[in-house]
Coordinates of N, CA and C and ligand atoms in Angstrom, one line a residue:
M1 N 89.4 82.8 127.1 CA 89.7 84.1 126.6 C 88.7 84.5 125.6
K2 N 88.2 85.8 125.7 CA 87.2 86.3 124.8 C 87.7 87.0 123.6
L3 N 87.1 86.7 122.4 CA 87.5 87.3 121.2 C 86.4 88.3 120.8
Y4 N 86.9 89.4 120.3 CA 86.0 90.4 119.8 C 86.3 90.7 118.3
D5 N 85.4 90.5 117.5 CA 85.6 90.8 116.0 C 85.4 92.3 115.8
I6 N 86.4 93.0 115.4 CA 86.3 94.4 115.1 C 86.4 94.7 113.6
S7 N 86.1 93.7 112.8 CA 86.1 93.9 111.3 C 84.7 94.2 110.8
R8 N 84.7 95.0 109.7 CA 83.4 95.2 109.0 C 83.2 94.0 108.1
P9 N 82.0 93.4 108.0 CA 81.8 92.4 107.1 C 81.9 92.9 105.6
L10 N 82.5 92.1 104.7 CA 82.6 92.5 103.3 C 81.5 91.8 102.6
T11 N 80.6 92.6 102.1 CA 79.5 92.1 101.2 C 79.3 93.1 100.0
A12 N 78.5 92.7 99.1 CA 78.3 93.6 97.9 C 77.7 94.9 98.3
A13 N 77.1 95.0 99.5 CA 76.5 96.2 100.0 C 77.5 97.1 100.9
T14 N 78.6 96.5 101.2 CA 79.6 97.3 102.1 C 79.9 98.6 101.4
P15 N 79.7 99.7 102.0 CA 80.0 101.0 101.3 C 81.5 101.2 101.0
T16 N 81.7 101.8 99.8 CA 83.1 102.1 99.4 C 83.2 103.6 99.3
W17 N 84.5 104.1 99.1 CA 84.7 105.5 98.8 C 84.0 105.8 97.5
P18 N 83.4 107.0 97.4 CA 82.6 107.3 96.2 C 83.4 107.0 94.9
G19 N 82.7 106.1 94.0 CA 83.3 105.8 92.8 C 84.3 104.6 92.8
D20 N 84.6 104.1 94.0 CA 85.6 103.0 94.2 C 84.9 101.6 93.9
T21 N 85.7 100.6 93.8 CA 85.2 99.3 93.5 C 84.6 98.5 94.7
A22 N 83.4 98.1 94.5 CA 82.7 97.4 95.6 C 83.2 96.0 95.7
Y23 N 83.0 95.4 96.9 CA 83.3 94.0 97.1 C 82.4 93.1 96.2
R24 N 83.1 92.2 95.5 CA 82.3 91.3 94.7 C 82.9 89.9 94.7
Y25 N 82.1 88.9 95.1 CA 82.6 87.5 95.1 C 81.8 86.8 94.1
T26 N 82.4 86.0 93.3 CA 81.7 85.2 92.4 C 82.3 83.8 92.4
V27 N 81.5 82.8 92.1 CA 82.0 81.4 91.9 C 82.4 81.4 90.5
N28 N 83.7 81.6 90.2 CA 84.2 81.7 88.9 C 84.2 80.4 88.1
W29 N 84.4 79.3 88.8 CA 84.5 78.0 88.2 C 83.6 77.1 89.1
P30 N 82.4 76.9 88.7 CA 81.5 76.1 89.6 C 81.8 74.7 89.6
K31 N 81.4 74.0 90.7 CA 81.6 72.6 90.8 C 81.0 71.8 89.7
A32 N 79.9 72.2 89.2 CA 79.2 71.5 88.1 C 80.1 71.5 86.8
E33 N 80.9 72.5 86.7 CA 81.8 72.6 85.5 C 83.2 72.0 85.8
S34 N 83.7 72.3 87.0 CA 85.1 71.8 87.3 C 85.1 70.3 87.6
G35 N 83.9 69.8 88.0 CA 83.8 68.4 88.3 C 84.1 68.1 89.8
S36 N 84.8 69.0 90.5 CA 85.1 68.7 91.9 C 85.0 69.8 92.9
V37 N 85.1 71.0 92.5 CA 85.2 72.1 93.5 C 84.5 73.4 92.9
N38 N 84.1 74.3 93.8 CA 83.7 75.7 93.5 C 85.0 76.5 93.7
V39 N 85.3 77.3 92.7 CA 86.5 78.1 92.8 C 86.1 79.6 92.7
G40 N 86.4 80.4 93.7 CA 85.9 81.7 93.8 C 86.9 82.7 93.3
K41 N 86.3 83.9 92.9 CA 87.1 85.0 92.5 C 86.6 86.3 93.2
L42 N 87.6 87.1 93.6 CA 87.3 88.2 94.5 C 87.7 89.5 93.8
V43 N 86.8 90.5 93.8 CA 87.2 91.8 93.3 C 86.8 92.8 94.3
M44 N 87.7 93.7 94.7 CA 87.3 94.7 95.7 C 88.4 95.8 95.7
S45 N 88.1 97.0 96.2 CA 89.1 98.0 96.5 C 89.8 97.6 97.8
I46 N 91.1 97.8 97.9 CA 91.8 97.6 99.1 C 91.2 98.5 100.3
H47 N 90.6 99.6 99.9 CA 90.1 100.5 101.0 C 88.6 100.4 101.3
T48 N 88.1 99.2 101.1 CA 86.7 98.9 101.5 C 86.8 98.1 102.8
G49 N 86.0 98.6 103.7 CA 85.9 97.9 105.0 C 87.2 98.1 105.9
T50 N 87.5 97.1 106.7 CA 88.6 97.1 107.6 C 89.9 96.8 106.9
H51 N 90.9 97.7 106.9 CA 92.1 97.5 106.1 C 93.2 98.3 106.7
V52 N 94.4 97.9 106.3 CA 95.6 98.7 106.5 C 96.0 99.5 105.3
D53 N 96.5 100.7 105.5 CA 97.1 101.4 104.4 C 98.6 101.1 104.4
A54 N 99.2 100.7 103.2 CA 100.6 100.7 103.1 C 101.1 102.2 102.7
P55 N 102.3 102.6 103.1 CA 102.7 104.0 102.8 C 102.6 104.3 101.2
F56 N 102.7 103.2 100.4 CA 102.6 103.4 98.9 C 101.2 104.0 98.6
H57 N 100.2 103.8 99.4 CA 98.9 104.4 99.1 C 98.9 105.9 98.9
F58 N 99.8 106.6 99.7 CA 99.8 108.0 99.6 C 101.2 108.6 99.3
D59 N 102.2 107.7 99.0 CA 103.6 108.1 98.7 C 104.2 107.1 97.7
D60 N 104.4 107.5 96.5 CA 104.9 106.7 95.4 C 106.2 105.9 95.8
A61 N 106.9 106.5 96.7 CA 108.2 105.8 97.2 C 108.0 105.0 98.4
G62 N 106.8 105.0 98.9 CA 106.5 104.3 100.2 C 106.5 102.8 100.1
K63 N 106.6 102.1 101.3 CA 106.6 100.7 101.4 C 105.2 100.2 100.9
K64 N 105.3 99.0 100.2 CA 104.1 98.3 99.8 C 103.7 97.2 100.8
T65 N 102.6 96.6 100.6 CA 102.0 95.7 101.6 C 103.0 94.6 102.0
L66 N 103.7 94.0 101.0 CA 104.5 92.9 101.3 C 105.7 93.3 102.2
E67 N 106.1 94.6 102.2 CA 107.2 95.1 103.0 C 106.8 95.5 104.4
L68 N 105.5 95.5 104.7 CA 105.1 96.0 106.0 C 105.6 95.2 107.2
P69 N 106.0 95.8 108.3 CA 106.5 95.1 109.4 C 105.4 94.4 110.2
L70 N 105.4 93.1 110.2 CA 104.2 92.4 110.7 C 104.0 92.5 112.2
D71 N 105.1 92.7 112.9 CA 105.0 92.8 114.4 C 104.1 93.9 114.9
L72 N 103.9 95.0 114.0 CA 103.0 96.1 114.5 C 101.6 95.6 114.5
Y73 N 101.2 94.6 113.8 CA 99.8 94.3 113.6 C 99.4 93.2 114.6
V74 N 100.3 92.8 115.5 CA 100.0 91.7 116.5 C 100.6 92.2 117.8
G75 N 99.7 92.3 118.8 CA 100.3 92.6 120.2 C 99.4 93.5 120.9
A76 N 99.9 94.0 122.1 CA 99.1 94.8 123.0 C 98.6 96.1 122.4
A77 N 97.3 96.4 122.6 CA 96.7 97.6 122.0 C 95.8 98.2 123.1
R78 N 95.7 99.5 123.0 CA 94.8 100.2 123.9 C 93.7 100.9 123.1
V79 N 92.4 100.7 123.5 CA 91.3 101.3 122.9 C 90.9 102.5 123.8
V80 N 90.8 103.7 123.1 CA 90.5 104.9 123.9 C 89.2 105.6 123.2
D81 N 88.3 106.0 124.1 CA 87.1 106.6 123.6 C 87.3 108.1 123.4
V82 N 87.2 108.5 122.1 CA 87.4 110.0 121.8 C 86.1 110.4 121.1
S83 N 85.0 109.8 121.4 CA 83.7 110.1 120.7 C 83.2 111.5 121.0
G84 N 82.3 112.0 120.1 CA 81.7 113.3 120.3 C 82.5 114.5 119.9
R85 N 83.6 114.3 119.2 CA 84.5 115.4 118.8 C 84.5 115.4 117.2
A86 N 84.7 116.6 116.6 CA 84.8 116.7 115.2 C 86.1 116.3 114.7
S87 N 87.2 116.4 115.5 CA 88.5 116.1 115.2 C 89.3 115.8 116.4
I88 N 90.5 115.1 116.3 CA 91.3 114.7 117.4 C 92.7 115.3 117.3
G89 N 93.1 116.0 118.3 CA 94.4 116.5 118.4 C 95.1 116.1 119.7
A90 N 96.3 116.6 119.9 CA 97.0 116.3 121.1 C 96.2 116.7 122.4
D91 N 95.5 117.8 122.3 CA 94.7 118.2 123.5 C 93.7 117.2 123.9
D92 N 93.1 116.5 122.9 CA 92.0 115.5 123.2 C 92.6 114.3 123.9
L93 N 93.9 114.1 123.8 CA 94.5 112.9 124.5 C 95.3 113.3 125.7
A94 N 95.2 114.6 126.1 CA 96.1 115.1 127.2 C 95.8 114.3 128.5
G95 N 94.6 113.9 128.7 CA 94.2 113.2 129.9 C 94.4 111.7 129.9
V96 N 94.9 111.2 128.7 CA 95.0 109.8 128.6 C 96.4 109.3 128.8
D97 N 96.7 108.4 129.6 CA 98.0 107.8 129.9 C 98.4 106.9 128.7
L98 N 99.4 107.2 128.0 CA 99.8 106.4 126.8 C 101.1 105.7 127.1
S99 N 101.6 105.7 128.3 CA 102.9 105.1 128.5 C 102.8 103.6 128.3
G100 N 103.8 103.1 127.6 CA 103.9 101.7 127.2 C 102.9 101.2 126.1
V101 N 102.2 102.2 125.5 CA 101.3 101.8 124.4 C 102.0 101.9 123.1
T102 N 101.9 100.8 122.3 CA 102.5 100.8 120.9 C 101.4 100.9 119.9
R103 N 100.3 100.3 120.2 CA 99.1 100.3 119.3 C 98.0 101.0 119.9
L104 N 97.5 102.0 119.3 CA 96.4 102.8 119.8 C 95.2 102.8 118.9
L105 N 94.0 102.4 119.4 CA 92.8 102.4 118.6 C 91.9 103.5 119.1
L106 N 91.5 104.4 118.2 CA 90.6 105.5 118.6 C 89.2 105.2 118.3
K107 N 88.3 105.2 119.3 CA 86.9 104.9 119.1 C 86.2 106.3 119.0
T108 N 86.0 106.7 117.7 CA 85.4 108.0 117.5 C 83.8 107.9 117.4
L109 N 83.3 106.8 117.0 CA 81.9 106.5 116.8 C 81.3 107.6 115.8
S110 N 82.1 108.0 114.9 CA 81.6 109.1 113.9 C 81.1 108.5 112.6
W111 N 81.1 107.2 112.5 CA 80.5 106.6 111.3 C 79.3 105.8 111.8
S112 N 78.1 106.6 111.8 CA 77.0 106.1 112.5 C 76.2 105.0 111.7
D113 N 76.1 105.1 110.4 CA 75.4 104.1 109.6 C 76.3 103.3 108.8
P114 N 76.6 102.0 109.3 CA 77.5 101.2 108.6 C 77.1 100.8 107.1
E115 N 75.9 101.0 106.8 CA 75.4 100.7 105.4 C 75.7 101.8 104.4
Q116 N 76.1 103.0 104.9 CA 76.3 104.1 104.1 C 77.7 104.6 104.3
F117 N 78.3 105.1 103.2 CA 79.6 105.8 103.3 C 79.3 107.1 104.1
P118 N 80.1 107.4 105.1 CA 79.8 108.6 105.9 C 80.0 109.9 105.1
A119 N 79.2 110.9 105.4 CA 79.3 112.2 104.8 C 80.4 113.0 105.4
E120 N 80.6 112.8 106.7 CA 81.7 113.5 107.5 C 82.2 112.6 108.6
I121 N 83.5 112.7 108.8 CA 84.0 111.8 109.9 C 84.9 112.6 110.8
C122 N 85.2 112.1 112.0 CA 86.2 112.6 112.9 C 87.5 112.4 112.3
Y123 N 88.4 113.4 112.2 CA 89.7 113.2 111.6 C 90.8 113.7 112.5
L124 N 92.0 113.4 112.2 CA 93.2 113.7 113.1 C 93.8 115.1 112.7
R125 N 94.0 115.9 113.7 CA 94.7 117.2 113.5 C 96.2 117.0 113.4
P126 N 96.9 117.9 112.7 CA 98.3 117.7 112.4 C 99.2 117.6 113.7
D127 N 98.8 118.1 114.8 CA 99.7 118.0 116.0 C 99.6 116.6 116.6
L128 N 98.7 115.8 116.2 CA 98.6 114.5 116.8 C 99.7 113.5 116.5
P129 N 100.1 113.3 115.2 CA 101.2 112.3 114.9 C 102.5 112.5 115.7
P130 N 103.0 113.8 115.8 CA 104.3 113.9 116.6 C 104.0 113.6 118.1
Y131 N 102.9 114.0 118.6 CA 102.5 113.8 120.0 C 102.5 112.2 120.3
L132 N 101.9 111.5 119.3 CA 101.8 110.0 119.5 C 103.2 109.4 119.4
A133 N 104.0 109.9 118.4 CA 105.3 109.3 118.2 C 106.2 109.5 119.5
E134 N 106.1 110.6 120.1 CA 106.9 110.9 121.3 C 106.5 109.9 122.4
R135 N 105.3 109.4 122.4 CA 104.9 108.5 123.4 C 105.0 107.0 123.0
G136 N 105.6 106.8 121.8 CA 106.0 105.4 121.5 C 104.9 104.7 120.6
I137 N 103.9 105.4 120.2 CA 102.9 104.8 119.3 C 103.5 104.4 118.0
R138 N 103.2 103.2 117.5 CA 103.7 102.8 116.1 C 102.6 102.4 115.2
L139 N 101.4 102.1 115.8 CA 100.2 101.8 114.9 C 99.0 102.5 115.5
L140 N 98.3 103.2 114.5 CA 97.1 103.9 114.9 C 95.9 103.3 114.2
G141 N 94.9 103.0 114.9 CA 93.7 102.4 114.3 C 92.5 103.4 114.5
V142 N 91.6 103.5 113.5 CA 90.4 104.3 113.6 C 89.2 103.6 113.1
D143 N 88.0 104.0 113.6 CA 86.8 103.3 113.2 C 86.1 104.0 112.1
V144 N 86.8 104.7 111.3 CA 86.3 105.5 110.1 C 87.2 105.2 108.9
P145 N 86.7 105.5 107.7 CA 87.4 105.1 106.5 C 88.7 105.9 106.2
S146 N 89.0 106.9 107.0 CA 90.2 107.7 106.8 C 90.7 108.4 108.1
V147 N 91.9 108.7 108.2 CA 92.4 109.5 109.3 C 92.4 111.0 108.9
D148 N 92.1 111.3 107.7 CA 92.0 112.7 107.2 C 90.5 113.0 106.9
P149 N 90.2 114.3 106.8 CA 88.8 114.7 106.3 C 88.6 114.0 105.0
L150 N 87.4 113.6 104.7 CA 87.1 112.8 103.5 C 87.4 113.6 102.2
A151 N 87.3 114.9 102.2 CA 87.5 115.7 101.0 C 89.0 116.0 100.8
S152 N 89.8 115.7 101.8 CA 91.2 116.1 101.7 C 92.0 115.5 100.6
K153 N 92.7 116.3 99.9 CA 93.6 115.8 98.8 C 95.1 115.8 99.3
E154 N 95.4 116.7 100.3 CA 96.7 116.8 100.8 C 97.1 115.7 101.8
L155 N 96.0 115.2 102.4 CA 96.2 114.1 103.4 C 97.2 114.3 104.5
P156 N 97.1 115.4 105.2 CA 98.1 115.8 106.2 C 98.2 114.7 107.3
A157 N 97.2 114.1 107.7 CA 97.3 113.1 108.8 C 98.0 111.8 108.3
H158 N 97.7 111.4 107.1 CA 98.4 110.2 106.5 C 99.9 110.5 106.5
H159 N 100.2 111.7 105.9 CA 101.7 112.0 105.8 C 102.3 112.2 107.1
G160 N 101.6 112.9 108.0 CA 102.1 113.2 109.3 C 102.4 111.9 110.1
L161 N 101.5 111.0 110.0 CA 101.7 109.7 110.7 C 102.9 109.0 110.1
H162 N 103.0 108.9 108.8 CA 104.1 108.3 108.1 C 105.4 108.9 108.5
Q163 N 105.5 110.2 108.5 CA 106.7 110.9 108.8 C 107.2 110.6 110.2
N164 N 106.2 110.3 111.1 CA 106.5 110.0 112.5 C 106.6 108.4 112.7
G165 N 106.6 107.7 111.7 CA 106.8 106.2 111.8 C 105.6 105.5 112.3
I166 N 104.4 106.0 112.1 CA 103.2 105.4 112.6 C 102.4 104.8 111.5
Y167 N 102.1 103.5 111.6 CA 101.3 102.8 110.5 C 99.8 103.0 110.8
I168 N 99.0 102.8 109.7 CA 97.6 103.1 109.8 C 96.7 101.9 109.5
L169 N 95.7 101.8 110.4 CA 94.6 100.8 110.3 C 93.3 101.5 110.3
E170 N 92.4 101.2 109.3 CA 91.2 102.0 109.1 C 90.0 101.1 109.0
G171 N 88.8 101.8 109.2 CA 87.6 101.1 109.1 C 87.3 100.0 110.1
L172 N 87.8 100.2 111.3 CA 87.5 99.3 112.4 C 86.1 99.4 112.8
L173 N 85.5 98.5 113.5 CA 84.2 98.5 114.1 C 84.4 98.4 115.6
L174 N 84.3 99.6 116.3 CA 84.6 99.6 117.7 C 83.4 99.8 118.6
D175 N 82.2 99.9 118.0 CA 81.0 100.3 118.7 C 80.8 99.5 120.0
A176 N 81.0 98.2 119.9 CA 80.7 97.3 121.1 C 81.9 97.1 122.0
I177 N 83.0 97.8 121.8 CA 84.2 97.6 122.5 C 84.4 98.6 123.7
E178 N 84.6 98.0 124.9 CA 84.8 98.9 126.0 C 86.3 99.4 125.9
P179 N 86.5 100.7 126.2 CA 87.9 101.2 126.2 C 88.7 100.4 127.2
G180 N 90.0 100.2 126.9 CA 90.9 99.5 127.8 C 91.9 98.8 127.0
D181 N 92.6 97.8 127.6 CA 93.7 97.1 127.1 C 93.4 95.7 126.5
Y182 N 93.9 95.4 125.3 CA 93.6 94.2 124.7 C 94.8 93.7 123.9
E183 N 94.7 92.5 123.4 CA 95.7 92.1 122.4 C 95.0 92.2 121.0
L184 N 95.7 92.9 120.1 CA 95.2 93.1 118.7 C 95.8 92.1 117.8
I185 N 95.0 91.6 116.8 CA 95.6 90.8 115.7 C 94.9 91.4 114.5
A186 N 95.6 92.0 113.5 CA 95.0 92.6 112.3 C 96.1 92.5 111.2
L187 N 96.4 91.3 110.8 CA 97.5 91.1 109.8 C 97.1 91.4 108.4
P188 N 97.9 92.2 107.7 CA 97.7 92.3 106.2 C 98.0 91.0 105.5
L189 N 97.3 90.8 104.4 CA 97.7 89.6 103.6 C 99.0 89.9 102.9
A190 N 99.7 88.8 102.4 CA 101.0 88.9 101.8 C 100.8 89.3 100.3
L191 N 100.3 90.5 100.1 CA 100.0 91.0 98.7 C 101.1 91.7 98.1
A192 N 101.6 91.2 96.9 CA 102.7 91.9 96.2 C 102.1 93.2 95.6
D193 N 102.9 94.2 95.5 CA 102.7 95.5 94.8 C 101.6 96.4 95.4
A194 N 100.9 95.9 96.4 CA 99.7 96.5 96.9 C 99.9 97.8 97.8
D195 N 98.8 98.6 97.8 CA 98.9 99.9 98.6 C 98.2 99.7 99.9
G196 N 97.9 98.4 100.3 CA 97.3 98.1 101.6 C 96.7 96.7 101.5
S197 N 95.9 96.4 102.5 CA 95.3 95.1 102.5 C 94.1 95.1 103.4
P198 N 93.0 94.3 102.9 CA 92.0 94.0 103.9 C 92.5 93.2 105.0
V199 N 92.0 93.4 106.2 CA 92.4 92.6 107.4 C 91.2 92.0 108.1
R200 N 91.4 90.9 108.8 CA 90.4 90.4 109.8 C 91.0 90.9 111.1
A201 N 90.4 91.9 111.7 CA 90.9 92.5 112.9 C 90.1 91.9 114.1
I202 N 90.9 91.5 115.1 CA 90.2 91.0 116.3 C 91.0 91.6 117.5
L203 N 90.2 91.6 118.6 CA 90.8 92.0 119.9 C 90.6 90.8 120.8
R204 N 91.5 90.5 121.7 CA 91.4 89.4 122.7 C 91.7 90.0 124.1
R205 N 90.9 89.5 125.1 CA 91.3 89.9 126.4 C 91.0 88.8 127.4
Ligands
NFK1 N1 93.2 107.9 101.7 C1 92.0 107.2 101.9 C2 91.4 106.5 100.7 C3 91.1 107.4 99.7 O1 91.4 108.6 99.7 C4 90.4 106.9 98.5 C5 90.1 105.6 98.4 C6 89.5 105.1 97.3 C7 89.1 105.9 96.3 C8 89.4 107.2 96.4 C9 90.1 107.7 97.5 N2 90.4 109.1 97.6 C10 90.0 110.0 96.6 O2 90.3 111.2 96.7 C11 92.3 106.3 103.0 O3 92.2 106.7 104.1 O4 92.7 105.1 102.9
ZN2 ZN1 92.7 103.2 103.4
ZN3 ZN1 94.0 105.9 104.8

Protein backbone atom coordinates (compact mmCIF):
# COMPACT_ATOMS: atom_id res chain seq x y z
CA MET A 1 0.00 0.00 0.00
CA LYS A 2 1.35 3.40 -0.98
CA LEU A 3 1.52 6.30 1.48
CA TYR A 4 1.41 9.92 0.37
CA ASP A 5 2.54 12.60 2.79
CA ILE A 6 0.29 15.64 2.29
CA SER A 7 1.76 17.63 5.22
CA ARG A 8 3.88 20.76 4.91
CA PRO A 9 7.21 20.39 6.70
CA LEU A 10 7.49 22.57 9.81
CA THR A 11 10.76 24.49 9.84
CA ALA A 12 11.85 27.94 11.05
CA ALA A 13 11.22 29.09 7.47
CA THR A 14 7.66 27.73 7.14
CA PRO A 15 5.52 30.77 6.34
CA THR A 16 3.01 31.96 8.96
CA TRP A 17 0.05 34.28 8.92
CA PRO A 18 1.47 37.85 8.91
CA GLY A 19 2.63 38.63 12.45
CA ASP A 20 1.98 35.12 13.76
CA THR A 21 4.43 32.87 15.64
CA ALA A 22 6.90 30.92 13.51
CA TYR A 23 7.82 27.31 14.22
CA ARG A 24 10.81 27.14 16.54
CA TYR A 25 12.41 24.01 17.92
CA THR A 26 15.17 24.26 20.47
CA VAL A 27 17.04 21.71 22.51
CA ASN A 28 15.99 23.24 25.78
CA TRP A 29 17.92 20.83 27.97
CA PRO A 30 20.96 19.44 26.14
CA LYS A 31 22.43 16.01 26.80
CA ALA A 32 25.65 17.65 28.00
CA GLU A 33 23.65 19.27 30.81
CA SER A 34 21.01 16.66 31.60
CA GLY A 35 23.58 13.88 31.55
CA SER A 36 21.41 11.51 29.51
CA VAL A 37 19.10 13.07 26.94
CA ASN A 38 18.36 16.01 24.66
CA VAL A 39 15.00 17.50 25.66
CA GLY A 40 13.26 19.66 23.08
CA LYS A 41 10.93 22.59 23.31
CA LEU A 42 8.49 23.58 20.61
CA VAL A 43 6.97 27.01 19.96
CA MET A 44 4.60 27.62 17.07
CA SER A 45 1.23 28.97 16.03
CA ILE A 46 -1.50 26.35 15.70
CA HIS A 47 -2.19 27.79 12.20
CA THR A 48 1.26 27.25 10.71
CA GLY A 49 1.51 24.51 8.11
CA THR A 50 -0.95 21.63 7.92
CA HIS A 51 -3.51 21.84 10.72
CA VAL A 52 -7.10 21.44 11.82
CA ASP A 53 -9.19 24.35 13.08
CA ALA A 54 -11.27 23.65 16.18
CA PRO A 55 -14.54 25.65 16.18
CA PHE A 56 -13.15 27.65 19.16
CA HIS A 57 -10.75 29.27 16.65
CA PHE A 58 -13.59 31.42 15.29
CA ASP A 59 -16.36 30.91 17.90
CA ASP A 60 -15.74 31.55 21.63
CA ALA A 61 -18.41 28.94 22.45
CA GLY A 62 -17.10 26.37 19.94
CA LYS A 63 -15.49 23.00 20.60
CA LYS A 64 -11.80 22.96 21.50
CA THR A 65 -9.26 20.53 20.14
CA LEU A 66 -9.65 17.90 22.86
CA GLU A 67 -13.40 17.69 22.10
CA LEU A 68 -13.05 17.14 18.35
CA PRO A 69 -14.67 13.93 17.00
CA LEU A 70 -11.69 11.79 15.98
CA ASP A 71 -13.55 9.59 13.49
CA LEU A 72 -13.75 12.51 11.04
CA TYR A 73 -9.99 12.62 10.66
CA VAL A 74 -9.54 8.95 9.73
CA GLY A 75 -11.25 7.24 6.82
CA ALA A 76 -12.24 7.37 3.18
CA ALA A 77 -11.63 10.72 1.46
CA ARG A 78 -12.00 12.03 -2.06
CA VAL A 79 -9.51 14.44 -3.66
CA VAL A 80 -11.11 16.73 -6.26
CA ASP A 81 -9.22 19.06 -8.62
CA VAL A 82 -10.75 22.56 -8.52
CA SER A 83 -7.62 24.39 -9.68
CA GLY A 84 -7.64 27.51 -11.86
CA ARG A 85 -10.53 29.22 -10.07
CA ALA A 86 -10.51 32.34 -7.86
CA SER A 87 -13.15 30.82 -5.56
CA ILE A 88 -15.23 27.65 -5.20
CA GLY A 89 -19.00 27.51 -4.95
CA ALA A 90 -21.68 24.90 -5.50
CA ASP A 91 -21.49 25.53 -9.29
CA ASP A 92 -17.85 24.45 -9.39
CA LEU A 93 -18.73 21.05 -7.94
CA ALA A 94 -21.93 20.51 -9.94
CA GLY A 95 -20.21 17.98 -12.19
CA VAL A 96 -18.58 16.07 -9.33
CA ASP A 97 -20.28 13.00 -7.88
CA LEU A 98 -20.06 13.33 -4.09
CA SER A 99 -22.34 10.44 -3.17
CA GLY A 100 -20.93 8.47 -0.26
CA VAL A 101 -18.17 11.05 0.37
CA THR A 102 -17.68 12.13 4.01
CA ARG A 103 -14.23 13.69 3.67
CA LEU A 104 -13.55 16.00 0.73
CA LEU A 105 -10.14 17.45 -0.09
CA LEU A 106 -10.06 20.34 -2.57
CA LYS A 107 -6.96 20.68 -4.70
CA THR A 108 -6.92 24.39 -5.57
CA LEU A 109 -3.18 24.71 -6.34
CA SER A 110 -3.55 28.41 -5.43
CA TRP A 111 -0.58 28.53 -3.01
CA SER A 112 2.18 28.42 -5.60
CA ASP A 113 5.29 29.22 -3.53
CA PRO A 114 5.44 27.10 -0.35
CA GLU A 115 8.27 29.32 0.99
CA GLN A 116 6.06 32.43 1.05
CA PHE A 117 2.73 33.13 2.70
CA PRO A 118 0.35 33.57 -0.27
CA ALA A 119 -0.90 37.05 -1.25
CA GLU A 120 -4.20 35.65 -2.50
CA ILE A 121 -5.84 32.24 -2.30
CA CYS A 122 -8.80 30.37 -3.72
CA TYR A 123 -11.59 30.65 -1.11
CA LEU A 124 -15.03 29.11 -0.58
CA ARG A 125 -18.22 30.97 -1.50
CA PRO A 126 -21.13 30.98 1.00
CA ASP A 127 -23.30 28.59 -1.05
CA LEU A 128 -20.75 25.79 -0.74
CA PRO A 129 -21.17 24.67 2.92
CA PRO A 130 -24.94 23.90 2.68
CA TYR A 131 -24.38 22.19 -0.69
CA LEU A 132 -21.68 19.94 0.82
CA ALA A 133 -23.68 19.21 3.97
CA GLU A 134 -26.68 18.06 1.88
CA ARG A 135 -24.35 15.55 0.24
CA GLY A 136 -23.05 14.21 3.55
CA ILE A 137 -19.63 15.91 3.73
CA ARG A 138 -18.37 16.22 7.35
CA LEU A 139 -14.72 17.18 6.81
CA LEU A 140 -13.37 19.64 4.26
CA GLY A 141 -9.66 19.92 3.52
CA VAL A 142 -7.93 22.64 1.49
CA ASP A 143 -4.35 23.19 0.27
CA VAL A 144 -4.32 26.84 1.38
CA PRO A 145 -4.01 28.52 4.83
CA SER A 146 -7.72 29.41 5.01
CA VAL A 147 -11.14 28.57 3.59
CA ASP A 148 -11.92 32.33 3.54
CA PRO A 149 -10.24 35.20 1.70
CA LEU A 150 -7.05 36.08 3.62
CA ALA A 151 -8.26 39.60 4.51
CA SER A 152 -11.67 38.44 5.73
CA LYS A 153 -12.62 39.29 9.32
CA GLU A 154 -16.18 37.94 9.07
CA LEU A 155 -14.97 34.47 8.01
CA PRO A 156 -18.19 33.44 6.23
CA ALA A 157 -16.79 30.09 5.05
CA HIS A 158 -15.48 29.11 8.50
CA HIS A 159 -18.85 29.94 10.07
CA GLY A 160 -20.86 28.46 7.21
CA LEU A 161 -18.99 25.16 7.40
CA HIS A 162 -19.39 25.10 11.19
CA GLN A 163 -23.14 25.83 10.99
CA ASN A 164 -23.44 22.94 8.56
CA GLY A 165 -21.53 20.52 10.78
CA ILE A 166 -18.41 20.43 8.58
CA TYR A 167 -14.94 20.42 10.19
CA ILE A 168 -11.91 22.14 8.64
CA LEU A 169 -8.46 20.90 7.65
CA GLU A 170 -6.09 23.53 6.19
CA GLY A 171 -2.64 23.89 4.68
CA LEU A 172 -2.54 20.51 2.95
CA LEU A 173 0.03 19.88 0.25
CA LEU A 174 -1.82 18.26 -2.65
CA ASP A 175 0.40 19.20 -5.62
CA ALA A 176 1.55 15.63 -6.24
CA ILE A 177 -1.78 13.93 -5.53
CA GLU A 178 -3.93 12.56 -8.34
CA PRO A 179 -7.65 13.26 -7.85
CA GLY A 180 -9.51 10.19 -6.64
CA ASP A 181 -10.35 8.09 -3.62
CA TYR A 182 -7.98 7.48 -0.71
CA GLU A 183 -7.90 6.78 2.97
CA LEU A 184 -7.05 9.91 4.97
CA ILE A 185 -5.32 10.02 8.34
CA ALA A 186 -4.92 13.55 9.79
CA LEU A 187 -5.40 13.32 13.54
CA PRO A 188 -5.24 16.38 15.79
CA LEU A 189 -3.05 16.09 18.89
CA ALA A 190 -4.84 15.73 22.23
CA LEU A 191 -4.28 19.40 23.13
CA ALA A 192 -6.25 20.89 26.04
CA ASP A 193 -7.77 24.38 25.58
CA ALA A 194 -6.51 24.72 22.00
CA ASP A 195 -8.13 26.31 18.92
CA GLY A 196 -6.79 23.61 16.60
CA SER A 197 -3.77 21.40 16.14
CA PRO A 198 -0.96 20.70 13.75
CA VAL A 199 -1.47 17.33 12.05
CA ARG A 200 0.60 14.85 10.10
CA ALA A 201 -1.74 14.29 7.17
CA ILE A 202 -1.33 11.27 4.95
CA LEU A 203 -3.28 9.57 2.19
CA ARG A 204 -3.17 5.81 1.54
CA ARG A 205 -4.33 3.90 -1.49
N1 LIG B 1 -8.83 31.92 10.28
C1 LIG B 1 -7.54 31.56 9.73
C2 LIG B 1 -6.38 31.95 10.59
C3 LIG B 1 -6.36 33.38 10.83
O1 LIG B 1 -7.25 34.10 10.44
C4 LIG B 1 -5.21 33.90 11.54
C5 LIG B 1 -4.22 33.05 11.98
C6 LIG B 1 -3.14 33.53 12.67
C7 LIG B 1 -3.02 34.88 12.90
C8 LIG B 1 -3.98 35.74 12.44
C9 LIG B 1 -5.09 35.24 11.76
N2 LIG B 1 -6.08 36.09 11.30
C10 LIG B 1 -6.00 37.46 11.48
O2 LIG B 1 -6.86 38.18 11.02
C11 LIG B 1 -7.58 30.10 9.50
O3 LIG B 1 -8.04 29.84 8.47
O4 LIG B 1 -7.27 29.25 10.29
ZN1 LIG C 1 -6.35 27.50 10.74
ZN1 LIG D 1 -9.21 28.25 9.26
